[in-house]
CSV table of C-alpha atoms in Angstrom, one decimal:
chain,number,residue,atom,x,y,z
A,1,MET,CA,-1.3,5.8,-35.0
A,2,THR,CA,2.3,7.2,-34.4
A,3,ASP,CA,4.8,6.6,-37.0
A,4,ALA,CA,6.9,4.8,-33.6
A,5,LEU,CA,4.7,2.1,-34.0
A,6,GLN,CA,6.1,-1.1,-35.8
A,7,ARG,CA,4.1,-2.8,-39.3
A,8,SER,CA,3.3,-6.4,-39.5
A,9,PRO,CA,4.5,-7.6,-43.2
A,10,LEU,CA,0.5,-8.2,-43.2
A,11,HIS,CA,-0.3,-5.1,-42.3
A,12,ASP,CA,-1.8,-4.1,-46.1
A,13,GLU,CA,-3.9,-7.4,-45.7
A,14,HIS,CA,-5.4,-6.1,-42.2
A,15,VAL,CA,-6.4,-2.6,-44.2
A,16,ALA,CA,-8.0,-4.5,-46.8
A,17,HIS,CA,-10.5,-6.8,-44.9
A,18,GLY,CA,-11.5,-4.2,-43.0
A,19,ALA,CA,-9.8,-4.7,-39.6
A,20,THR,CA,-9.5,-2.4,-36.1
A,21,LEU,CA,-5.9,-1.3,-35.7
A,22,VAL,CA,-4.6,-0.8,-32.2
A,23,PRO,CA,-1.2,-0.3,-31.1
A,24,PHE,CA,0.2,-3.1,-28.6
A,25,ALA,CA,3.0,-4.1,-27.4
A,26,GLY,CA,4.8,-1.3,-30.4
A,27,TRP,CA,3.3,-2.4,-32.9
A,28,GLU,CA,-0.3,-1.8,-35.2
A,29,MET,CA,-2.3,-4.6,-34.9
A,30,PRO,CA,-5.5,-5.8,-35.3
A,31,VAL,CA,-7.6,-6.3,-32.7
A,32,ARG,CA,-11.1,-7.4,-34.7
A,33,TYR,CA,-12.5,-7.4,-38.2
A,34,SER,CA,-16.0,-8.7,-38.1
A,35,GLY,CA,-16.4,-9.1,-34.8
A,36,ASP,CA,-14.7,-10.2,-31.2
A,37,LEU,CA,-18.0,-12.5,-30.7
A,38,ALA,CA,-17.7,-13.7,-34.3
A,39,GLU,CA,-14.7,-14.1,-34.7
A,40,HIS,CA,-14.2,-16.3,-31.1
A,41,THR,CA,-17.3,-18.5,-31.7
A,42,ALA,CA,-15.1,-18.9,-35.5
A,43,VAL,CA,-12.1,-20.6,-32.9
A,44,ARG,CA,-14.4,-22.9,-31.1
A,45,THR,CA,-16.5,-24.2,-33.8
A,46,ALA,CA,-14.0,-24.1,-37.5
A,47,ALA,CA,-11.0,-22.0,-37.9
A,48,GLY,CA,-9.7,-18.9,-36.9
A,49,LEU,CA,-6.4,-17.7,-38.7
A,50,PHE,CA,-4.4,-14.9,-37.3
A,51,ASP,CA,-1.2,-12.6,-37.1
A,52,LEU,CA,1.4,-13.3,-34.2
A,53,SER,CA,3.7,-11.7,-36.1
A,54,HIS,CA,4.8,-8.9,-33.6
A,55,MET,CA,6.5,-12.0,-31.8
A,56,GLY,CA,9.9,-12.4,-31.5
A,57,GLU,CA,12.7,-15.2,-32.9
A,58,ILE,CA,15.3,-15.5,-31.1
A,59,SER,CA,18.2,-18.0,-32.6
A,60,VAL,CA,20.4,-19.9,-30.0
A,61,ARG,CA,23.4,-21.6,-31.9
A,62,GLY,CA,26.8,-23.5,-31.4
A,63,ALA,CA,28.7,-25.9,-29.2
A,64,ASP,CA,27.3,-24.9,-25.2
A,65,ALA,CA,23.3,-24.5,-27.0
A,66,ALA,CA,21.5,-26.2,-24.9
A,67,ALA,CA,23.7,-26.2,-21.8
A,68,PHE,CA,23.8,-22.0,-21.8
A,69,LEU,CA,19.7,-22.6,-22.0
A,70,GLU,CA,19.2,-24.2,-19.4
A,71,HIS,CA,21.7,-22.0,-17.6
A,72,ALA,CA,19.9,-19.2,-18.8
A,73,LEU,CA,16.2,-20.1,-18.7
A,74,VAL,CA,14.3,-22.6,-16.2
A,75,GLY,CA,13.8,-26.1,-17.7
A,76,ARG,CA,15.7,-28.6,-18.3
A,77,LEU,CA,16.7,-27.6,-22.6
A,78,SER,CA,18.8,-30.5,-23.0
A,79,ALA,CA,15.9,-33.0,-22.7
A,80,VAL,CA,13.9,-31.4,-25.6
A,81,LYS,CA,14.0,-34.3,-28.9
A,82,LEU,CA,14.4,-33.0,-32.4
A,83,TRP,CA,11.8,-31.2,-33.4
A,84,GLY,CA,10.4,-31.2,-30.5
A,85,ALA,CA,9.2,-28.1,-28.4
A,86,LYS,CA,9.3,-26.7,-24.7
A,87,TYR,CA,7.7,-23.9,-22.7
A,88,THR,CA,9.5,-22.4,-20.6
A,89,MET,CA,10.2,-18.8,-18.8
A,90,MET,CA,13.2,-17.2,-18.4
A,91,CYS,CA,13.5,-15.3,-14.6
A,92,THR,CA,15.1,-12.8,-12.2
A,93,PRO,CA,17.9,-14.4,-9.7
A,94,GLU,CA,14.9,-13.2,-7.4
A,95,GLY,CA,13.0,-15.5,-9.1
A,96,GLY,CA,10.5,-13.7,-10.3
A,97,VAL,CA,9.0,-14.2,-14.6
A,98,ILE,CA,11.4,-11.5,-17.0
A,99,ASP,CA,9.2,-13.6,-20.1
A,100,ASP,CA,6.9,-17.2,-20.9
A,101,LEU,CA,8.8,-18.4,-23.8
A,102,ILE,CA,8.2,-21.3,-26.1
A,103,VAL,CA,12.2,-23.1,-27.2
A,104,TYR,CA,12.5,-25.1,-30.3
A,105,ARG,CA,15.1,-28.1,-31.1
A,106,ARG,CA,16.4,-27.3,-34.4
A,107,ASP,CA,18.6,-29.3,-34.4
A,108,LEU,CA,21.6,-30.8,-31.5
A,109,ASP,CA,23.3,-27.3,-31.0
A,110,HIS,CA,20.2,-25.4,-33.0
A,111,PHE,CA,17.5,-23.9,-30.8
A,112,VAL,CA,14.7,-21.1,-31.1
A,113,ILE,CA,13.2,-19.2,-28.8
A,114,VAL,CA,9.6,-17.2,-29.5
A,115,ALA,CA,9.3,-14.3,-27.4
A,116,ASN,CA,6.5,-12.2,-26.3
A,117,ALA,CA,6.0,-8.6,-28.7
A,118,SER,CA,7.2,-6.8,-25.6
A,119,ASN,CA,10.1,-8.5,-23.7
A,120,HIS,CA,11.1,-9.5,-27.2
A,121,ALA,CA,14.4,-6.6,-26.6
A,122,THR,CA,14.2,-7.4,-23.5
A,123,VAL,CA,15.1,-10.9,-23.4
A,124,ILE,CA,17.8,-10.6,-26.0
A,125,GLY,CA,19.9,-8.3,-23.7
A,126,GLU,CA,19.2,-11.2,-20.9
A,127,LEU,CA,20.0,-13.9,-23.1
A,128,ARG,CA,23.9,-11.9,-24.5
A,129,GLU,CA,24.0,-10.5,-20.5
A,130,ARG,CA,23.9,-14.1,-19.0
A,131,ARG,CA,25.8,-16.1,-22.1
A,132,ASN,CA,28.9,-15.6,-20.7
A,133,SER,CA,31.8,-18.2,-21.4
A,134,PHE,CA,29.2,-20.7,-23.0
A,135,ASP,CA,30.0,-21.5,-27.2
A,136,VAL,CA,26.7,-19.8,-28.8
A,137,GLY,CA,26.0,-17.4,-30.8
A,138,ILE,CA,22.3,-15.5,-30.2
A,139,GLU,CA,20.5,-13.6,-33.8
A,140,ASP,CA,17.4,-11.8,-33.5
A,141,LEU,CA,14.9,-13.5,-36.1
A,142,SER,CA,12.6,-11.4,-36.1
A,143,VAL,CA,12.7,-8.5,-38.6
A,144,GLU,CA,13.3,-11.8,-41.3
A,145,THR,CA,10.0,-13.7,-40.3
A,146,ALA,CA,6.5,-13.9,-40.1
A,147,LEU,CA,4.4,-16.4,-37.6
A,148,ILE,CA,0.6,-16.8,-38.8
A,149,ALA,CA,-2.0,-18.8,-36.6
A,150,VAL,CA,-4.4,-21.5,-38.0
A,151,GLN,CA,-6.3,-22.5,-35.2
A,152,GLY,CA,-9.8,-23.9,-34.9
A,153,PRO,CA,-11.3,-28.1,-35.0
A,154,ALA,CA,-10.9,-27.1,-38.8
A,155,ALA,CA,-7.1,-26.2,-38.5
A,156,GLU,CA,-5.5,-29.5,-39.4
A,157,ARG,CA,-7.5,-29.6,-42.8
A,158,ILE,CA,-6.4,-26.4,-44.2
A,159,VAL,CA,-3.5,-26.6,-43.5
A,160,ALA,CA,-2.8,-30.2,-45.4
A,161,ARG,CA,-5.0,-29.0,-48.0
A,162,MET,CA,-2.3,-25.4,-48.0
A,163,CYS,CA,0.7,-27.9,-48.8
A,164,HIS,CA,2.2,-28.7,-51.9
A,165,ARG,CA,0.1,-32.0,-53.1
A,166,GLY,CA,-1.1,-31.7,-49.7
A,167,ASP,CA,0.8,-33.1,-46.8
A,168,ASP,CA,0.1,-36.7,-44.0
A,169,ASP,CA,2.8,-35.2,-42.6
A,170,ILE,CA,0.9,-33.1,-40.8
A,171,ARG,CA,-1.9,-34.3,-39.9
A,172,ALA,CA,0.8,-36.9,-37.9
A,173,MET,CA,2.7,-33.9,-36.4
A,174,ARG,CA,1.6,-34.2,-32.6
A,175,TYR,CA,1.6,-31.1,-29.9
A,176,TYR,CA,4.7,-29.4,-29.0
A,177,THR,CA,6.8,-30.8,-32.4
A,178,PHE,CA,7.3,-29.3,-35.5
A,179,ALA,CA,9.0,-29.9,-39.5
A,180,ASN,CA,9.0,-28.1,-42.4
A,181,ILE,CA,7.1,-28.1,-45.1
A,182,VAL,CA,6.5,-26.6,-48.7
A,183,LEU,CA,3.2,-24.7,-49.0
A,184,ASP,CA,1.5,-23.9,-53.0
A,185,GLY,CA,3.9,-21.9,-54.7
A,186,GLY,CA,6.9,-23.7,-53.8
A,187,ILE,CA,7.1,-21.6,-50.1
A,188,HIS,CA,8.9,-23.4,-47.9
A,189,ALA,CA,8.1,-22.7,-44.0
A,190,VAL,CA,7.8,-24.4,-40.4
A,191,ALA,CA,4.6,-25.6,-39.4
A,192,ALA,CA,4.2,-26.0,-35.7
A,193,ARG,CA,1.3,-27.6,-33.2
A,194,THR,CA,1.7,-24.9,-30.5
A,195,GLY,CA,-1.0,-22.2,-30.0
A,196,TYR,CA,-3.1,-19.4,-27.0
A,197,THR,CA,-6.4,-21.1,-28.3
A,198,GLY,CA,-6.5,-23.3,-26.4
A,199,GLU,CA,-7.5,-25.2,-29.3
A,200,ASP,CA,-6.2,-27.6,-32.3
A,201,GLY,CA,-3.8,-25.3,-34.5
A,202,LEU,CA,-0.8,-24.5,-36.5
A,203,GLU,CA,1.8,-21.7,-36.4
A,204,LEU,CA,3.3,-20.9,-39.2
A,205,PHE,CA,6.5,-19.4,-39.6
A,206,VAL,CA,7.3,-18.5,-42.9
A,207,SER,CA,9.6,-15.3,-44.6
A,208,ALA,CA,8.2,-12.1,-43.8
A,209,ASP,CA,8.7,-11.7,-47.8
A,210,ASP,CA,6.3,-14.6,-48.1
A,211,ALA,CA,3.6,-13.8,-45.6
A,212,ALA,CA,0.5,-11.5,-47.4
A,213,ALA,CA,0.9,-15.1,-50.2
A,214,VAL,CA,0.3,-17.7,-46.9
A,215,TRP,CA,-2.2,-15.6,-45.8
A,216,ARG,CA,-4.1,-15.4,-48.6
A,217,LEU,CA,-3.4,-19.0,-49.6
A,218,ALA,CA,-4.8,-19.6,-45.9
A,219,LEU,CA,-8.1,-17.6,-46.2
A,220,ALA,CA,-9.0,-19.5,-50.0
A,221,GLN,CA,-8.5,-23.0,-48.5
A,222,GLY,CA,-10.3,-22.4,-45.4
A,223,GLU,CA,-13.1,-20.7,-47.2
A,224,GLY,CA,-15.2,-23.7,-47.4
A,225,ASP,CA,-14.7,-24.7,-43.4
A,226,GLY,CA,-15.6,-21.3,-42.0
A,227,LEU,CA,-11.9,-19.9,-42.0
A,228,ILE,CA,-12.0,-16.0,-40.4
A,229,PRO,CA,-8.7,-13.8,-39.4
A,230,CYS,CA,-9.3,-13.1,-36.5
A,231,GLY,CA,-7.8,-10.4,-33.8
A,232,LEU,CA,-6.4,-9.8,-30.8
A,233,ALA,CA,-9.1,-9.7,-28.8
A,234,ALA,CA,-10.6,-13.3,-30.0
A,235,ARG,CA,-7.3,-14.3,-28.9
A,236,ASP,CA,-7.4,-13.0,-25.6
A,237,SER,CA,-10.9,-14.3,-25.0
A,238,LEU,CA,-10.1,-17.6,-26.2
A,239,ARG,CA,-6.5,-18.0,-23.9
A,240,LEU,CA,-8.5,-16.6,-21.0
A,241,GLU,CA,-11.0,-19.0,-21.5
A,242,ALA,CA,-7.8,-21.7,-22.1
A,243,GLY,CA,-6.7,-20.6,-18.3
A,244,MET,CA,-3.6,-19.2,-20.4
A,245,PRO,CA,-1.7,-16.9,-18.5
A,246,LEU,CA,-0.9,-13.1,-20.8
A,247,TYR,CA,2.9,-11.7,-19.4
A,248,GLY,CA,1.6,-8.3,-17.4
A,249,GLN,CA,-0.7,-9.5,-16.5
A,250,GLU,CA,-0.6,-12.7,-14.9
A,251,LEU,CA,3.1,-13.6,-15.3
A,252,THR,CA,5.4,-10.1,-13.9
A,253,ARG,CA,8.8,-9.9,-12.3
A,254,ASP,CA,6.7,-10.2,-9.3
A,255,THR,CA,5.3,-13.7,-9.6
A,256,THR,CA,7.2,-16.6,-9.3
A,257,PRO,CA,5.9,-19.7,-11.5
A,258,TYR,CA,4.9,-20.9,-8.2
A,259,GLU,CA,2.4,-19.0,-7.5
A,260,ALA,CA,1.3,-18.6,-11.2
A,261,GLY,CA,0.1,-22.4,-10.7
A,262,LEU,CA,3.1,-23.3,-13.7
A,263,GLY,CA,6.0,-24.4,-10.8
A,264,ARG,CA,5.7,-27.9,-12.9
A,265,ILE,CA,8.2,-25.7,-15.4
A,266,VAL,CA,11.0,-25.4,-13.0
A,267,VAL,CA,13.5,-28.3,-13.7
A,268,LEU,CA,15.2,-27.8,-9.9
A,269,GLY,CA,17.0,-31.4,-10.2
A,270,THR,CA,17.0,-33.9,-8.2
A,271,ALA,CA,19.7,-36.4,-6.4
A,272,GLU,CA,19.0,-39.2,-9.6
A,273,ARG,CA,19.0,-36.4,-12.2
A,274,PRO,CA,20.9,-33.6,-10.9
A,275,ARG,CA,20.6,-30.2,-12.6
A,276,GLY,CA,22.9,-27.3,-12.9
A,277,ASP,CA,23.4,-23.9,-11.4
A,278,PHE,CA,21.0,-21.4,-13.4
A,279,VAL,CA,19.8,-18.1,-13.2
A,280,GLY,CA,16.8,-18.1,-10.3
A,281,ARG,CA,17.7,-21.6,-9.3
A,282,ASP,CA,18.3,-20.6,-5.1
A,283,ALA,CA,15.1,-18.4,-4.8
A,284,LEU,CA,13.4,-20.7,-6.8
A,285,VAL,CA,14.6,-23.8,-4.2
A,286,ARG,CA,13.4,-20.9,-1.4
A,287,ALA,CA,9.7,-20.4,-2.6
A,288,LYS,CA,8.8,-23.9,-3.3
A,289,ALA,CA,10.4,-24.6,-0.1
A,290,ASP,CA,7.9,-21.5,1.4
A,291,GLY,CA,5.4,-22.1,-0.3
A,292,PRO,CA,3.5,-19.0,-2.2
A,293,ARG,CA,2.8,-16.0,-0.9
A,294,LYS,CA,-0.6,-16.0,-3.5
A,295,VAL,CA,-2.1,-18.4,-5.5
A,296,LEU,CA,-3.0,-17.5,-9.0
A,297,VAL,CA,-6.9,-18.9,-9.9
A,298,GLY,CA,-10.4,-19.3,-11.2
A,299,LEU,CA,-13.1,-17.0,-10.9
A,300,ALA,CA,-17.4,-18.0,-12.1
A,301,GLY,CA,-19.6,-15.3,-11.6
A,302,GLU,CA,-23.5,-16.3,-11.9
A,303,GLY,CA,-24.6,-12.6,-13.0
A,304,ARG,CA,-23.8,-9.9,-16.2
A,305,ARG,CA,-21.4,-7.6,-15.1
A,306,ALA,CA,-17.7,-8.7,-15.0
A,307,ALA,CA,-15.0,-8.7,-13.6
A,308,ARG,CA,-11.4,-6.7,-15.0
A,309,ALA,CA,-7.7,-6.6,-15.3
A,310,GLY,CA,-7.6,-4.5,-12.2
A,311,TYR,CA,-10.7,-4.8,-10.0
A,312,PRO,CA,-10.1,-5.4,-6.4
A,313,VAL,CA,-10.9,-8.9,-4.8
A,314,VAL,CA,-12.0,-7.6,-0.6
A,315,ASP,CA,-12.9,-9.2,2.5
A,316,GLU,CA,-16.0,-9.1,4.4
A,317,ASP,CA,-15.1,-5.9,5.0
A,318,GLY,CA,-14.1,-4.3,1.9
A,319,ALA,CA,-10.9,-4.2,2.4
A,320,GLU,CA,-8.4,-5.7,-0.8
A,321,VAL,CA,-7.5,-9.1,-0.3
A,322,GLY,CA,-6.5,-9.9,-3.5
A,323,ARG,CA,-6.6,-8.5,-7.2
A,324,VAL,CA,-7.6,-9.7,-10.8
A,325,THR,CA,-5.6,-10.0,-13.2
A,326,SER,CA,-8.1,-10.7,-17.1
A,327,GLY,CA,-11.6,-10.8,-16.7
A,328,ALA,CA,-14.9,-10.7,-19.6
A,329,PRO,CA,-18.1,-12.5,-20.0
A,330,SER,CA,-17.2,-15.9,-21.4
A,331,PRO,CA,-18.6,-16.8,-24.8
A,332,THR,CA,-18.4,-20.0,-25.0
A,333,LEU,CA,-19.5,-20.8,-21.7
A,334,GLY,CA,-22.5,-17.7,-21.2
A,335,HIS,CA,-21.1,-16.1,-17.9
A,336,PRO,CA,-18.2,-14.0,-16.5
A,337,ILE,CA,-14.8,-14.8,-15.3
A,338,ALA,CA,-11.6,-14.0,-14.7
A,339,MET,CA,-8.4,-14.8,-13.5
A,340,ALA,CA,-7.0,-13.1,-10.2
A,341,TYR,CA,-4.1,-13.2,-7.2
A,342,VAL,CA,-5.9,-14.1,-3.5
A,343,PRO,CA,-4.2,-15.8,-1.0
A,344,PRO,CA,-3.6,-19.5,-0.4
A,345,ALA,CA,-6.3,-19.3,2.1
A,346,LEU,CA,-8.8,-18.2,-0.5
A,347,ALA,CA,-7.4,-20.6,-3.5
A,348,GLU,CA,-9.1,-23.5,-3.0
A,349,PRO,CA,-12.4,-24.5,-5.3
A,350,GLY,CA,-16.2,-23.6,-3.8
A,351,THR,CA,-15.1,-20.7,-1.5
A,352,THR,CA,-16.6,-17.7,-2.6
A,353,VAL,CA,-15.1,-14.0,-3.4
A,354,ALA,CA,-16.0,-10.4,-4.2
A,355,ILE,CA,-15.2,-8.4,-6.7
A,356,ASP,CA,-15.5,-4.8,-6.5
A,357,VAL,CA,-17.0,-4.1,-9.9
A,358,ARG,CA,-16.7,0.3,-10.5
A,359,GLY,CA,-18.3,0.0,-6.2
A,360,ARG,CA,-20.2,-2.7,-6.4
A,361,ARG,CA,-19.8,-6.5,-4.4
A,362,GLU,CA,-20.0,-9.0,-7.3
A,363,PRO,CA,-19.6,-12.5,-5.8
A,364,MET,CA,-17.4,-14.9,-8.1
A,365,THR,CA,-17.0,-18.3,-7.4
A,366,VAL,CA,-13.0,-20.1,-7.2
A,367,VAL,CA,-13.0,-23.3,-9.5
A,368,ALA,CA,-10.0,-24.4,-11.0
A,369,LEU,CA,-8.0,-24.0,-13.8
A,370,PRO,CA,-8.2,-24.2,-17.3
A,371,PHE,CA,-12.3,-22.7,-17.9
A,372,TYR,CA,-12.9,-24.7,-21.2
A,373,THR,CA,-11.0,-28.1,-22.6
A,374,ARG,CA,-11.8,-28.7,-25.8
A,375,ALA,CA,-13.5,-32.2,-26.6
A,376,SER,CA,-9.6,-34.5,-27.5
């Protein structure tokens, strides 16, 4: 490890639990603890505990906060209710994706944006560049904030037990809402019903100074439910099964939201519900009208050889026609899965394509995303 890597406020906890630490987006983060399969399975069947403190938290506050975010991002942020959240994107003027984001509305004039670690500085820079004459303040809260996720079927029960005197408000929270809570020991936190695993769960925003205490509290309260600490490897296999995109793989500046199958989050406005201009609007109008140049699809294999990110999708003559963005054996489904960009003509579910896996063609079948959906 180099001295340039940032460390989470939970670094000592990771070391104490025997985590394997790796460089990730400028941070030294745990890739695994007990093992990838055990951690993945724990989240699907019980609960997993994740350190997400490498993510960036950015406050946007002021009289023009909603209008500003509608200019800077592709969604209709003014429609987000208080204590609600919205998945959205920041795009380039050409329509490419700079980052995918979750925006939380704390008040009429106050929003908090969570950005990916690799794009944290870029998102802040773009927000400041796009501020223009809007009456808003932009503040980076990342250093003072830790983010801890409890994910899995037992997550709600565990977090409720973590709360001071128990907290029925946790059980009443709907998906993509959040609330202020008080944890045992008088620790104040914000609990959001969001996640990146395809399971139910909560993400806890706490002071960096309280992070270690919250981590230990979660492990203590979750022990009876099978909660274990989980690393980046499990998080990646879980989000792949859930068909969730990862920036730098499924999402890039060369990809539009429409190509990624996420055109629904772009609000262009209608005659009945007009919307003002926003960065990338003209390009996205054209992209929607022209149709995608490539389409993100799910792929399912029957053999044991998994397609990995970067592997080419080839035609009958061996010519490259697409590229895998993410791929791995699926612990839950028991066969290889992948996401890939292919031409629209190959995007219909049931289509068979070939992946060049280290010089050998492996057949895979186009399937609808997500690969896995939890039982309701």
